[in-house]
Tab-separated table of N, CA and C in Angstrom:
chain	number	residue	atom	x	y	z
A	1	UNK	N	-33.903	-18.513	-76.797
A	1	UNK	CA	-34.817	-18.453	-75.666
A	1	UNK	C	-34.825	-19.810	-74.959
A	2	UNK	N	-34.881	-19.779	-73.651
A	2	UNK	CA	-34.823	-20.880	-72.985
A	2	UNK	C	-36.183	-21.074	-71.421
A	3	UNK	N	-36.803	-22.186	-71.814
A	3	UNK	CA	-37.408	-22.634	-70.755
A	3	UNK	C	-37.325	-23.079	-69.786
A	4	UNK	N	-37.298	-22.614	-68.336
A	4	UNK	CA	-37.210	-23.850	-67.476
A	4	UNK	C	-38.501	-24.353	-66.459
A	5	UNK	N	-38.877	-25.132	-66.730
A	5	UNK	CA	-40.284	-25.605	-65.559
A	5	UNK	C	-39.549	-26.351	-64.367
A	6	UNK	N	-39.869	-25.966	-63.376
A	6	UNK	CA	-39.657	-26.702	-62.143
A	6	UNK	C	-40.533	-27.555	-61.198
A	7	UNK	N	-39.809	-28.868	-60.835
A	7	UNK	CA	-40.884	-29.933	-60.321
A	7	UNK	C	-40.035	-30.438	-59.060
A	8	UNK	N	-40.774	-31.167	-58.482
A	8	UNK	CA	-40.679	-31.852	-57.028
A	8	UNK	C	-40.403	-31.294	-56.064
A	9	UNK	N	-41.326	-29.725	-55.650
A	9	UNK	CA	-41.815	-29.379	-54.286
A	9	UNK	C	-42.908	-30.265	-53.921
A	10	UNK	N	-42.876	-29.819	-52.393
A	10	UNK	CA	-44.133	-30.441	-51.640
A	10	UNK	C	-43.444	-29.967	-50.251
A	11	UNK	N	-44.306	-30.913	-49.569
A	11	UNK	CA	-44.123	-30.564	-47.967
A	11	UNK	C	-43.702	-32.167	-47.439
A	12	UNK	N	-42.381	-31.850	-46.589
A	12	UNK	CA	-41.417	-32.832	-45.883
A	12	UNK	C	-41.663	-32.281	-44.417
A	13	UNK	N	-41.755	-33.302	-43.731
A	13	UNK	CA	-41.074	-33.296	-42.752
A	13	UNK	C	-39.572	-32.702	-42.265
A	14	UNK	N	-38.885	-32.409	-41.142
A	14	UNK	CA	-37.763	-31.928	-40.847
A	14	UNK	C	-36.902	-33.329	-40.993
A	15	UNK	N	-35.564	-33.381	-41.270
A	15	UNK	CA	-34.929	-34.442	-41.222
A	15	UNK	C	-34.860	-35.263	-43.277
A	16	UNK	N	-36.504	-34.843	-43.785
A	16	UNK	CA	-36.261	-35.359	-44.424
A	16	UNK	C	-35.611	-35.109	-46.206
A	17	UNK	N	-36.136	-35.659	-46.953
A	17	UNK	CA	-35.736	-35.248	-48.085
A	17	UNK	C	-36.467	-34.957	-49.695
A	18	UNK	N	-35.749	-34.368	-50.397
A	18	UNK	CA	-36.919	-33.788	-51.792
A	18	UNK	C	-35.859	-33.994	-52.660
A	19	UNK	N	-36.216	-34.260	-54.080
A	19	UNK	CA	-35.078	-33.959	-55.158
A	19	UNK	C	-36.321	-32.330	-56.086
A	20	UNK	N	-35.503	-31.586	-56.389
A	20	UNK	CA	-36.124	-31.100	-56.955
A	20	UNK	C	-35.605	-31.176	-58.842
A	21	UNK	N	-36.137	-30.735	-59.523
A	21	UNK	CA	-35.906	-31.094	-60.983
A	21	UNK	C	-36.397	-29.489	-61.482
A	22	UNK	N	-35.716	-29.522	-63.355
A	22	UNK	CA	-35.724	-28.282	-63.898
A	22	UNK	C	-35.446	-28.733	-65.109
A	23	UNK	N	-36.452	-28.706	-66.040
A	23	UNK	CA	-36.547	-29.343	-67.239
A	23	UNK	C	-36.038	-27.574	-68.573
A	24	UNK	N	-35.223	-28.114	-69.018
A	24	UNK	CA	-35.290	-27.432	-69.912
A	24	UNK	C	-34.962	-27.332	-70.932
A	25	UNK	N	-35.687	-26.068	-72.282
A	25	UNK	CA	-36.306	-26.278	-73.316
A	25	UNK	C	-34.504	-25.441	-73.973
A	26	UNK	N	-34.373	-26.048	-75.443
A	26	UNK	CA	-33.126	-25.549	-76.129
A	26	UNK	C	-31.964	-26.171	-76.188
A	27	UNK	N	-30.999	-26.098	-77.467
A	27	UNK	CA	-30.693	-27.592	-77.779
A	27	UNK	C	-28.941	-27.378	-77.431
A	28	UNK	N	-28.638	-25.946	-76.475
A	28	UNK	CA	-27.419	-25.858	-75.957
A	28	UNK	C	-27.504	-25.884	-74.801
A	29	UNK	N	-28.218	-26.671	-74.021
A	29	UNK	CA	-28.231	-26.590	-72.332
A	29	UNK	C	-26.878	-27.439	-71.753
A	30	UNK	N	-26.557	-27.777	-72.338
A	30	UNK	CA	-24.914	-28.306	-71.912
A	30	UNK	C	-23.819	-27.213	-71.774
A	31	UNK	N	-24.390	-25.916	-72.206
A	31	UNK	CA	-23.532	-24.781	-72.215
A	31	UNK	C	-23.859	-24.002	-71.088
A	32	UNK	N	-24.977	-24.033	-70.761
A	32	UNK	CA	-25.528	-23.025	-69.576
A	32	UNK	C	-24.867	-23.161	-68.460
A	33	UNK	N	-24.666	-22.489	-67.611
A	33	UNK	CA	-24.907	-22.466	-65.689
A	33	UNK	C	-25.937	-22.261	-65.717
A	34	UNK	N	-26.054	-23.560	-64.479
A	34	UNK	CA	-27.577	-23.738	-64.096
A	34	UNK	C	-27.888	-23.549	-62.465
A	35	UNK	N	-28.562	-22.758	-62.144
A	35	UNK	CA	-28.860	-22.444	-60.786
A	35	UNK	C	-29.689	-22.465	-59.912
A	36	UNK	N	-30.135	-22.841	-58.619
A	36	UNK	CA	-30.832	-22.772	-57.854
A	36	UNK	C	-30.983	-21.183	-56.761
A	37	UNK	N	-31.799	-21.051	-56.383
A	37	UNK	CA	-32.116	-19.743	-55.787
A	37	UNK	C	-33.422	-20.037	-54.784
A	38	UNK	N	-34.026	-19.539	-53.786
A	38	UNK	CA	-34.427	-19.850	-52.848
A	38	UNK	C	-35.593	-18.664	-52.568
A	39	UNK	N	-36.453	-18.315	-52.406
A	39	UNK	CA	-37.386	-17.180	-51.717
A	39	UNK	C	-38.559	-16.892	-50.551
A	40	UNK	N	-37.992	-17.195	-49.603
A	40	UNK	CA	-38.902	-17.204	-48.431
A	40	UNK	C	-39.890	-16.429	-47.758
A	41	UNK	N	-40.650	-16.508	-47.455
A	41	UNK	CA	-41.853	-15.468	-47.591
A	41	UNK	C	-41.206	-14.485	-46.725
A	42	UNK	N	-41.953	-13.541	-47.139
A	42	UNK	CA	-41.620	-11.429	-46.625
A	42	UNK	C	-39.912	-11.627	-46.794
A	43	UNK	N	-38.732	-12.410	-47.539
A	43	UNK	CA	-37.863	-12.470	-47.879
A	43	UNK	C	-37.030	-11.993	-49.232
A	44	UNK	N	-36.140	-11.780	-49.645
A	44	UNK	CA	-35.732	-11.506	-50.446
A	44	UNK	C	-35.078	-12.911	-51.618
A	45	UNK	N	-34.617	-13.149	-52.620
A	45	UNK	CA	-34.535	-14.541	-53.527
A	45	UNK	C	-32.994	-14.183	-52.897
A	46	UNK	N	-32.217	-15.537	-52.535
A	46	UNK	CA	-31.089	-15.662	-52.334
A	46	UNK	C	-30.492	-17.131	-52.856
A	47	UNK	N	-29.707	-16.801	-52.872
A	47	UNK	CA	-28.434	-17.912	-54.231
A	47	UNK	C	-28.349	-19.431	-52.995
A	48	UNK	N	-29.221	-20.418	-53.695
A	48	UNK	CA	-28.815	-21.832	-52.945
A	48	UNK	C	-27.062	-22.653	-53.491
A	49	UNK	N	-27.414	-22.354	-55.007
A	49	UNK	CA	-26.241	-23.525	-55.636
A	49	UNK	C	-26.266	-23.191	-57.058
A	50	UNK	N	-25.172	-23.551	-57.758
A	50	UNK	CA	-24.919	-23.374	-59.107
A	50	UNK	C	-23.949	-24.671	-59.320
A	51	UNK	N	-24.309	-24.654	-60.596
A	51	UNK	CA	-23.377	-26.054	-61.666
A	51	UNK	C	-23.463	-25.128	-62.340
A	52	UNK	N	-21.602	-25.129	-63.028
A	52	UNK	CA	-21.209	-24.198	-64.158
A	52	UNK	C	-21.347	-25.782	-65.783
A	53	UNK	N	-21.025	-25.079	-66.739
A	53	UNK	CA	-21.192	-25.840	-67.496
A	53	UNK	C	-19.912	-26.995	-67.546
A	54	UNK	N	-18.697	-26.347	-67.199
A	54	UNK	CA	-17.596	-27.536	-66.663
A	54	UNK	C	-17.311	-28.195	-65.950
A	55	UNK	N	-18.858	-28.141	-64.921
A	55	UNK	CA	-19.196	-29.335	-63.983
A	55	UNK	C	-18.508	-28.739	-62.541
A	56	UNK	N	-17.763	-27.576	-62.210
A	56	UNK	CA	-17.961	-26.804	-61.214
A	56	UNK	C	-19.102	-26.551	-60.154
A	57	UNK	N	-19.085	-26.668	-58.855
A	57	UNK	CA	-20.337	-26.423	-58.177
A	57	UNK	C	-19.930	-25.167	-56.734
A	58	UNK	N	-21.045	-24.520	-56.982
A	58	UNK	CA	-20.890	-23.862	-55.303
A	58	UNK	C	-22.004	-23.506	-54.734
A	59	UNK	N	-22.099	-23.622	-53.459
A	59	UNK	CA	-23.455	-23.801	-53.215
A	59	UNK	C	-23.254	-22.563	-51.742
A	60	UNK	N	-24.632	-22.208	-51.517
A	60	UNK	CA	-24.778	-21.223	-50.221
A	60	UNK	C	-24.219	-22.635	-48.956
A	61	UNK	N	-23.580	-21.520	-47.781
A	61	UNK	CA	-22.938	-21.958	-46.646
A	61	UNK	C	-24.379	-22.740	-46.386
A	62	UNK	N	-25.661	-21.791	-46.251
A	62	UNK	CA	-26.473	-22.571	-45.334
A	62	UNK	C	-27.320	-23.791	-45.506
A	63	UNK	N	-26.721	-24.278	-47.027
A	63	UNK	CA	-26.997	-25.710	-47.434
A	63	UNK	C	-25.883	-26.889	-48.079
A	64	UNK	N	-24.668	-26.050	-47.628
A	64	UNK	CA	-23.378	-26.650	-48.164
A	64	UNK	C	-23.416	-28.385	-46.904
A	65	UNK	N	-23.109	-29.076	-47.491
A	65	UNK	CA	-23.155	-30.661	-47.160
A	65	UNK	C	-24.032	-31.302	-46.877
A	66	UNK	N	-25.624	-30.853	-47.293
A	66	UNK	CA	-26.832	-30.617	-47.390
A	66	UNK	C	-27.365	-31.198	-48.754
A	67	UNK	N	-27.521	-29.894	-49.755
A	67	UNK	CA	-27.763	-30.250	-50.680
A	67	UNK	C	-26.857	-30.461	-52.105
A	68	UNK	N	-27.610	-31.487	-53.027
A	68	UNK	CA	-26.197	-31.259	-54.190
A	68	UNK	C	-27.289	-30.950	-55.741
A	69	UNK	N	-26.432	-30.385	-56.463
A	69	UNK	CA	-26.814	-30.048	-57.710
A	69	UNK	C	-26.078	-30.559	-58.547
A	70	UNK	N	-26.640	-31.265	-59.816
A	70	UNK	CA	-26.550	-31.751	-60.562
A	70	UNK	C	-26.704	-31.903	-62.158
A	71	UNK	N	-26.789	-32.494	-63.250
A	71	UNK	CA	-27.614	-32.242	-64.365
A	71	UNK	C	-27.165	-33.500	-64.893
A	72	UNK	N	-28.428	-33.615	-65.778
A	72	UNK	CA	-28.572	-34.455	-67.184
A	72	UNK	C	-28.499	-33.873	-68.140
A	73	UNK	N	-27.518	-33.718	-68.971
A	73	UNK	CA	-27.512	-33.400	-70.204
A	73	UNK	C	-28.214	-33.405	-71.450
A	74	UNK	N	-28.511	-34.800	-71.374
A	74	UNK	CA	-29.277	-35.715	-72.216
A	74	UNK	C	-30.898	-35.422	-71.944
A	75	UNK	N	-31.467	-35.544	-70.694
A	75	UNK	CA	-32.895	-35.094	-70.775
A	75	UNK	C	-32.290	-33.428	-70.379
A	76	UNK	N	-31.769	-32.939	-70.745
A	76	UNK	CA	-32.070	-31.325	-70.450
A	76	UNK	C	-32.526	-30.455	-69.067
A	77	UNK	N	-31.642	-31.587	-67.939
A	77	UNK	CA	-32.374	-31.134	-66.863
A	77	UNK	C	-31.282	-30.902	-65.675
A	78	UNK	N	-31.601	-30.234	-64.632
A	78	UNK	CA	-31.076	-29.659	-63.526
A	78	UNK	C	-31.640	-30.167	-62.593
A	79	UNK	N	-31.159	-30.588	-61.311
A	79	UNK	CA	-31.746	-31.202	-60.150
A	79	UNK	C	-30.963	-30.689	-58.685
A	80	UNK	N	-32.105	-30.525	-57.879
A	80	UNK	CA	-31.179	-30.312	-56.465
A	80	UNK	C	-31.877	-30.793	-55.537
A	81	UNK	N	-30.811	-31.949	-55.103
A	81	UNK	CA	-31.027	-33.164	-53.926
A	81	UNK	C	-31.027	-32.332	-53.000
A	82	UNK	N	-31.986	-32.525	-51.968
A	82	UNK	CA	-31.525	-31.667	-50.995
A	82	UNK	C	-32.264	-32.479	-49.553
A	83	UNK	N	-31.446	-32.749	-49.043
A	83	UNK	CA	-31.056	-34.098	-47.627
A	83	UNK	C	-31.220	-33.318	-46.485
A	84	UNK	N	-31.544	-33.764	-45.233
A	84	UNK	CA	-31.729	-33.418	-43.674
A	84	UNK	C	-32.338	-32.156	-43.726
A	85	UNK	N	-33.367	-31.550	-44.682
A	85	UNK	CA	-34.230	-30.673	-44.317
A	85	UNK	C	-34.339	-29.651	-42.892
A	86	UNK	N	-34.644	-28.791	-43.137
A	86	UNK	CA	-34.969	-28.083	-42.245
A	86	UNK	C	-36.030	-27.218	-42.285
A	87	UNK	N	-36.862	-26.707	-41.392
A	87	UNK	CA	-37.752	-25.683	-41.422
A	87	UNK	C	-37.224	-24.649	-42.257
A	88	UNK	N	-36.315	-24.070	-41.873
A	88	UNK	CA	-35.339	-22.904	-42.252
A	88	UNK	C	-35.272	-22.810	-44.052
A	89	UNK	N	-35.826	-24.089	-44.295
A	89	UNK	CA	-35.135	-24.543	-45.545
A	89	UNK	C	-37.058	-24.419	-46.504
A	90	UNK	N	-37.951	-23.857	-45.896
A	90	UNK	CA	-39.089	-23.772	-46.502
A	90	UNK	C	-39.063	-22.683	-47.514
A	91	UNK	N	-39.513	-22.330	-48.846
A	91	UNK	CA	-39.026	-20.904	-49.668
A	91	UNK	C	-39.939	-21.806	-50.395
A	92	UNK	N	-39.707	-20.687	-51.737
A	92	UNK	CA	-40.178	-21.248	-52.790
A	92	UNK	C	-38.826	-20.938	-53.789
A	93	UNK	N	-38.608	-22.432	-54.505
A	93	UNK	CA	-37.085	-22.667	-55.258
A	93	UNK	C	-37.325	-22.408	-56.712
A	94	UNK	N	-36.211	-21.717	-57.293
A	94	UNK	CA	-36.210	-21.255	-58.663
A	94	UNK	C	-35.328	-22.204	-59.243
A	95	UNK	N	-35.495	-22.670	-60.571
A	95	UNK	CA	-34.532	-22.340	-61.570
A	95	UNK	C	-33.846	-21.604	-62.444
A	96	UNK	N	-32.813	-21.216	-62.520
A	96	UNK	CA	-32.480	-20.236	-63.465
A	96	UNK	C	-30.815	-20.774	-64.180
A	97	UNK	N	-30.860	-19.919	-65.477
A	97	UNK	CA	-29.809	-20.561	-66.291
A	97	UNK	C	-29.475	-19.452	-67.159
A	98	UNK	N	-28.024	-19.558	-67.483
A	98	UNK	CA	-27.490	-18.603	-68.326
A	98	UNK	C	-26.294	-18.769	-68.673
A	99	UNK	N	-25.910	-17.891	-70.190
A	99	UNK	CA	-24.697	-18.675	-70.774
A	99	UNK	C	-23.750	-17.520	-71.058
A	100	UNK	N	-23.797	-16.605	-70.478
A	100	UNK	CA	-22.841	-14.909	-70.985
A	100	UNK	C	-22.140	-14.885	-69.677
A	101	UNK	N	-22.203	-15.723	-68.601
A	101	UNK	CA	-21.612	-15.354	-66.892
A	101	UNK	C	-21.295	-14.322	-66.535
A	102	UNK	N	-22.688	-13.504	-67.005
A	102	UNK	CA	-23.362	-12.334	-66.279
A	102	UNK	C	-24.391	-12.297	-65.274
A	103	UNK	N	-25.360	-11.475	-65.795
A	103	UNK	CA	-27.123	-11.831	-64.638
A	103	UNK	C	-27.387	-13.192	-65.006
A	104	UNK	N	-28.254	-13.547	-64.031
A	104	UNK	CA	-28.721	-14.739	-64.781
A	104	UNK	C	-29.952	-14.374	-66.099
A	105	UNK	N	-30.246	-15.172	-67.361
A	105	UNK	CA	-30.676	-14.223	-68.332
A	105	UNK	C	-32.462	-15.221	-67.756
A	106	UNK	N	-32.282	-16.491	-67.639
A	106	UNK	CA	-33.934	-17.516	-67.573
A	106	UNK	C	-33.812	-17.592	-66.091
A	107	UNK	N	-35.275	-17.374	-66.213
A	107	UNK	CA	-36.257	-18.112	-64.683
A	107	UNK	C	-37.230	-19.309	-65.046
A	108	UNK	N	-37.085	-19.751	-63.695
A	108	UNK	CA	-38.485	-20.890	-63.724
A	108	UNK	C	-39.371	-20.098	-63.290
A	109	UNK	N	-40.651	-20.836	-63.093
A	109	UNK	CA	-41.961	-20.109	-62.442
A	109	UNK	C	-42.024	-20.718	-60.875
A	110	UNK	N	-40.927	-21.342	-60.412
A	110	UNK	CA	-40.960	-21.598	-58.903
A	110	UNK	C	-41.610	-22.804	-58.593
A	111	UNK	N	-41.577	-23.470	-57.450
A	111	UNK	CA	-42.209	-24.794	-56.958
A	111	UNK	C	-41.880	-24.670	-55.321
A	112	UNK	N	-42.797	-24.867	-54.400
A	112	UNK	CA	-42.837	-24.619	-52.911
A	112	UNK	C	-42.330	-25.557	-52.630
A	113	UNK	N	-40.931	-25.685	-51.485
A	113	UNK	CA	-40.982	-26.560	-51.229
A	113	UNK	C	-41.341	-26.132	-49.217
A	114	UNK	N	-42.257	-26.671	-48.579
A	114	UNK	CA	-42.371	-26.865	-47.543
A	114	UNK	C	-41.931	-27.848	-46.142
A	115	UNK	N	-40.990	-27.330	-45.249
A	115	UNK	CA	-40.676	-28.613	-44.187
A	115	UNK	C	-40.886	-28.029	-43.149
A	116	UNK	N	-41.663	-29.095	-42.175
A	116	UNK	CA	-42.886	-28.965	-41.046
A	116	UNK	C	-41.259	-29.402	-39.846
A	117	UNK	N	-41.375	-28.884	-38.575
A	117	UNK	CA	-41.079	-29.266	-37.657
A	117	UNK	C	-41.793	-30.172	-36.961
């Protein structure tokens, strides 16, 4: 079983920037794909970015040279930088992780991130 809590939403300005973070619990997280996902209100959850466990990345067109995803191994964590903001870019961001590269199997409980024009 695996935990993930998610931290560093808030509300930005347009232009600017957030790191977000994804702490998680279990002592093979170096094995997982770890993912970001996006959900905007009256919207459906759609795929921001993934880090595979061999350090592979792909991220949605509409934040590709934008934002980057990352991890620490060592603290057990997932992060997604995410630079020149946009309104467009307001949702509320998931973590999720999984090690069968099937569904994804863990969720986070979400963190808002908000950017004001």
């Amino acid at each position: 079983q695996v935990q993930l809590v998610e931290s560093g939403g808030g509300l930005v300005q347009a232009g600017g920037s957030l790191r977000l973070s994804c702490a998680a619990s279990g002592r093979t997280f170096s094995s997982y794909r770890m993912g970001w996902f996006r959900q905007a209100p009256g919207k459906e959850r759609v795929f921001v970015a993934v880090l595979r466990s061999g350090g592979s990345t792909v991220y949605a067109d509409s934040v590709k040279g934008r934002f980057t995803i990352s991890r620490d191994n060592a603290k057990n964590t997932v992060y997604l930088q995410m630079n020149s903001l946009k309104p467009e870019d307001t949702a509320v961001y998931y973590c999720a992780a999984d090690s069968t590269g099937g569904s994804w199997s863990y969720w986070g409980q979400g963190t808002q991130v908000t950017v004001s024009s």
